[in-house]
Amino acid sequence: MNELENINVDKLYNDVADLIEKAKIQVVSHINTEFVILNWNIGNRIKNELLNNKKPEYGKKVIKNLSKRLIEKYGRGYSYSNLYRMLQINEDFEDFQKFATLSQKLSWSHFVEIVKMDTDVKRKFYATMCMNENWSVRTLKERVDSALFERTNKNSK
């Protein structure tokens, strides 16, 4: 019997395909983490610039001008509203180490939804639930719409 005939091609194919799929998942996860951290860093840089001048009009003008230039070079992902969200997320998640840990599990879309919440406690609750339960953004929205935080908070009192 030929040595090549002893190799189970189907098993080999499945093993190699599994390796490829696992690597693809790791690459996507790494890219997502880097993207989320980039956006946090952009928000941090904007915040530091705006701290130098306390006039709200100045901040709006700076973000609008920055957005216009970034869109020209990098595309519409750097709109005024997106840059403002980056700033908000940086302010709501000031501790970089905690944010970096969350960014390994949550997408930018998760953070965009979480930053809309009206209290820090609520934001932390949903961020933790997303991370621990591996919620999709759709699941997060459903849980927010069903007032999970309010029901949980009410039951814990």
Tab-separated table of C-alpha atoms in Angstrom:
chain	number	residue	atom	x	y	z
A	1	MET	CA	0.000	0.000	0.000
A	2	ASN	CA	1.326	3.408	-0.964
A	3	GLU	CA	2.173	5.724	1.952
A	4	LEU	CA	0.035	8.483	0.405
A	5	GLU	CA	-2.979	6.206	0.525
A	6	ASN	CA	-2.600	5.987	4.316
A	7	ILE	CA	-3.261	9.715	4.686
A	8	ASN	CA	-6.900	10.449	5.310
A	9	VAL	CA	-7.396	13.441	3.026
A	10	ASP	CA	-10.759	14.344	4.539
A	11	LYS	CA	-9.302	14.492	8.052
A	12	LEU	CA	-6.308	16.475	6.830
A	13	TYR	CA	-8.604	18.885	5.007
A	14	ASN	CA	-10.786	19.356	8.112
A	15	ASP	CA	-7.737	19.907	10.332
A	16	VAL	CA	-6.236	22.499	7.978
A	17	ALA	CA	-9.601	24.224	7.465
A	18	ASP	CA	-10.013	24.382	11.254
A	19	LEU	CA	-6.582	26.005	11.614
A	20	ILE	CA	-7.470	28.584	8.947
A	21	GLU	CA	-10.820	29.416	10.573
A	22	LYS	CA	-9.270	29.821	14.028
A	23	ALA	CA	-6.568	32.100	12.620
A	24	LYS	CA	-9.184	34.217	10.800
A	25	ILE	CA	-11.134	34.665	14.038
A	26	GLN	CA	-7.937	35.724	15.854
A	27	VAL	CA	-7.067	38.222	13.123
A	28	VAL	CA	-10.541	39.789	13.174
A	29	SER	CA	-10.457	39.979	16.967
A	30	HIS	CA	-7.042	41.632	16.924
A	31	ILE	CA	-8.097	44.143	14.262
A	32	ASN	CA	-11.249	45.001	16.243
A	33	THR	CA	-9.239	45.552	19.430
A	34	GLU	CA	-6.749	47.811	17.646
A	35	PHE	CA	-9.579	49.784	15.990
A	36	VAL	CA	-11.380	50.327	19.300
A	37	ILE	CA	-8.150	51.400	21.022
A	38	LEU	CA	-7.316	53.734	18.114
A	39	ASN	CA	-10.673	55.444	18.518
A	40	TRP	CA	-10.175	55.755	22.292
A	41	ASN	CA	-6.750	57.317	21.658
A	42	ILE	CA	-8.229	59.759	19.130
A	43	GLY	CA	-10.835	60.757	21.731
A	44	ASN	CA	-8.074	61.145	24.311
A	45	ARG	CA	-6.030	63.366	22.011
A	46	ILE	CA	-9.060	65.533	21.226
A	47	LYS	CA	-9.880	65.786	24.947
A	48	ASN	CA	-6.337	66.894	25.757
A	49	GLU	CA	-6.472	69.550	23.034
A	50	LEU	CA	-9.843	70.844	24.211
A	51	LEU	CA	-8.739	71.026	27.853
A	52	ASN	CA	-6.367	73.803	26.838
A	53	ASN	CA	-9.313	76.025	25.900
A	54	LYS	CA	-12.546	75.970	27.896
A	55	LYS	CA	-14.758	77.706	25.303
A	56	PRO	CA	-17.388	75.272	23.918
A	57	GLU	CA	-17.425	77.053	20.538
A	58	TYR	CA	-13.705	76.390	20.237
A	59	GLY	CA	-14.200	72.670	20.794
A	60	LYS	CA	-16.931	72.373	18.177
A	61	LYS	CA	-14.842	74.310	15.683
A	62	VAL	CA	-11.744	72.184	16.324
A	63	ILE	CA	-13.669	68.921	15.938
A	64	LYS	CA	-15.400	70.141	12.750
A	65	ASN	CA	-12.114	71.231	11.177
A	66	LEU	CA	-10.363	68.041	12.231
A	67	SER	CA	-13.221	65.962	10.857
A	68	LYS	CA	-13.152	67.717	7.498
A	69	ARG	CA	-9.427	67.072	7.067
A	70	LEU	CA	-9.567	63.477	8.262
A	71	ILE	CA	-12.501	62.658	5.961
A	72	GLU	CA	-10.519	63.985	2.995
A	73	LYS	CA	-7.677	61.590	3.742
A	74	TYR	CA	-9.262	58.619	5.580
A	75	GLY	CA	-12.959	58.602	4.687
A	76	ARG	CA	-16.284	59.287	6.318
A	77	GLY	CA	-15.548	57.220	9.432
A	78	TYR	CA	-14.128	60.430	10.890
A	79	SER	CA	-17.286	62.530	10.738
A	80	TYR	CA	-17.975	65.152	13.388
A	81	SER	CA	-20.418	62.827	15.153
A	82	ASN	CA	-17.925	59.936	15.127
A	83	LEU	CA	-15.127	62.117	16.506
A	84	TYR	CA	-17.487	63.420	19.163
A	85	ARG	CA	-18.381	59.810	20.083
A	86	MET	CA	-14.667	59.009	20.389
A	87	LEU	CA	-14.336	61.911	22.794
A	88	GLN	CA	-17.397	60.782	24.785
A	89	ILE	CA	-16.177	57.207	25.015
A	90	ASN	CA	-12.770	58.379	26.166
A	91	GLU	CA	-14.416	60.486	28.869
A	92	ASP	CA	-16.760	57.676	29.975
A	93	PHE	CA	-14.003	55.057	30.014
A	94	GLU	CA	-11.062	57.074	31.339
A	95	ASP	CA	-9.099	54.148	32.779
A	96	PHE	CA	-7.172	52.855	29.779
A	97	GLN	CA	-6.355	49.469	31.334
A	98	LYS	CA	-10.022	48.702	32.000
A	99	PHE	CA	-10.954	49.987	28.561
A	100	ALA	CA	-8.254	47.864	26.909
A	101	THR	CA	-9.623	44.778	28.657
A	102	LEU	CA	-13.160	45.570	27.474
A	103	SER	CA	-11.922	46.277	23.948
A	104	GLN	CA	-10.778	42.676	23.633
A	105	LYS	CA	-14.392	41.513	23.961
A	106	LEU	CA	-16.522	44.419	22.718
A	107	SER	CA	-16.752	46.009	19.302
A	108	TRP	CA	-16.828	49.722	18.599
A	109	SER	CA	-20.580	49.363	18.001
A	110	HIS	CA	-20.976	48.058	21.560
A	111	PHE	CA	-19.231	51.148	22.910
A	112	VAL	CA	-21.357	53.450	20.736
A	113	GLU	CA	-24.500	51.935	22.289
A	114	ILE	CA	-23.121	51.959	25.826
A	115	VAL	CA	-22.039	55.610	25.694
A	116	LYS	CA	-25.666	56.619	25.025
A	117	MET	CA	-26.639	55.501	28.532
A	118	ASP	CA	-27.378	58.184	31.090
A	119	THR	CA	-25.380	56.974	34.103
A	120	ASP	CA	-21.951	55.567	34.716
A	121	VAL	CA	-23.409	52.678	36.737
A	122	LYS	CA	-25.664	51.719	33.845
A	123	ARG	CA	-22.793	51.923	31.348
A	124	LYS	CA	-20.607	49.705	33.538
A	125	PHE	CA	-23.441	47.233	34.081
A	126	TYR	CA	-24.089	46.760	30.367
A	127	ALA	CA	-20.390	46.734	29.433
A	128	THR	CA	-19.775	44.008	32.011
A	129	MET	CA	-22.787	42.008	30.868
A	130	CYS	CA	-21.686	42.265	27.223
A	131	MET	CA	-18.203	41.087	28.111
A	132	ASN	CA	-19.219	38.281	30.471
A	133	GLU	CA	-22.157	36.993	28.426
A	134	ASN	CA	-20.592	37.603	24.997
A	135	TRP	CA	-23.598	39.641	23.849
A	136	SER	CA	-23.893	40.842	20.281
A	137	VAL	CA	-24.852	44.480	19.714
A	138	ARG	CA	-28.355	43.289	18.824
A	139	THR	CA	-28.627	41.456	22.164
A	140	LEU	CA	-27.347	44.537	23.997
A	141	LYS	CA	-30.029	46.694	22.364
A	142	GLU	CA	-32.711	44.140	23.221
A	143	ARG	CA	-31.601	44.028	26.876
A	144	VAL	CA	-31.546	47.828	27.087
A	145	ASP	CA	-35.005	48.037	25.492
A	146	SER	CA	-36.321	45.470	27.979
A	147	ALA	CA	-34.954	47.605	30.863
A	148	LEU	CA	-32.759	44.796	32.180
A	149	PHE	CA	-30.687	47.208	34.259
A	150	GLU	CA	-33.737	48.757	35.888
A	151	ARG	CA	-35.309	45.342	36.604
A	152	THR	CA	-32.044	43.956	37.987
A	153	ASN	CA	-31.437	47.068	40.068
A	154	LYS	CA	-35.006	46.962	41.414
A	155	ASN	CA	-34.665	43.285	42.367
A	156	SER	CA	-31.379	43.874	44.178
A	157	LYS	CA	-32.873	46.490	46.509
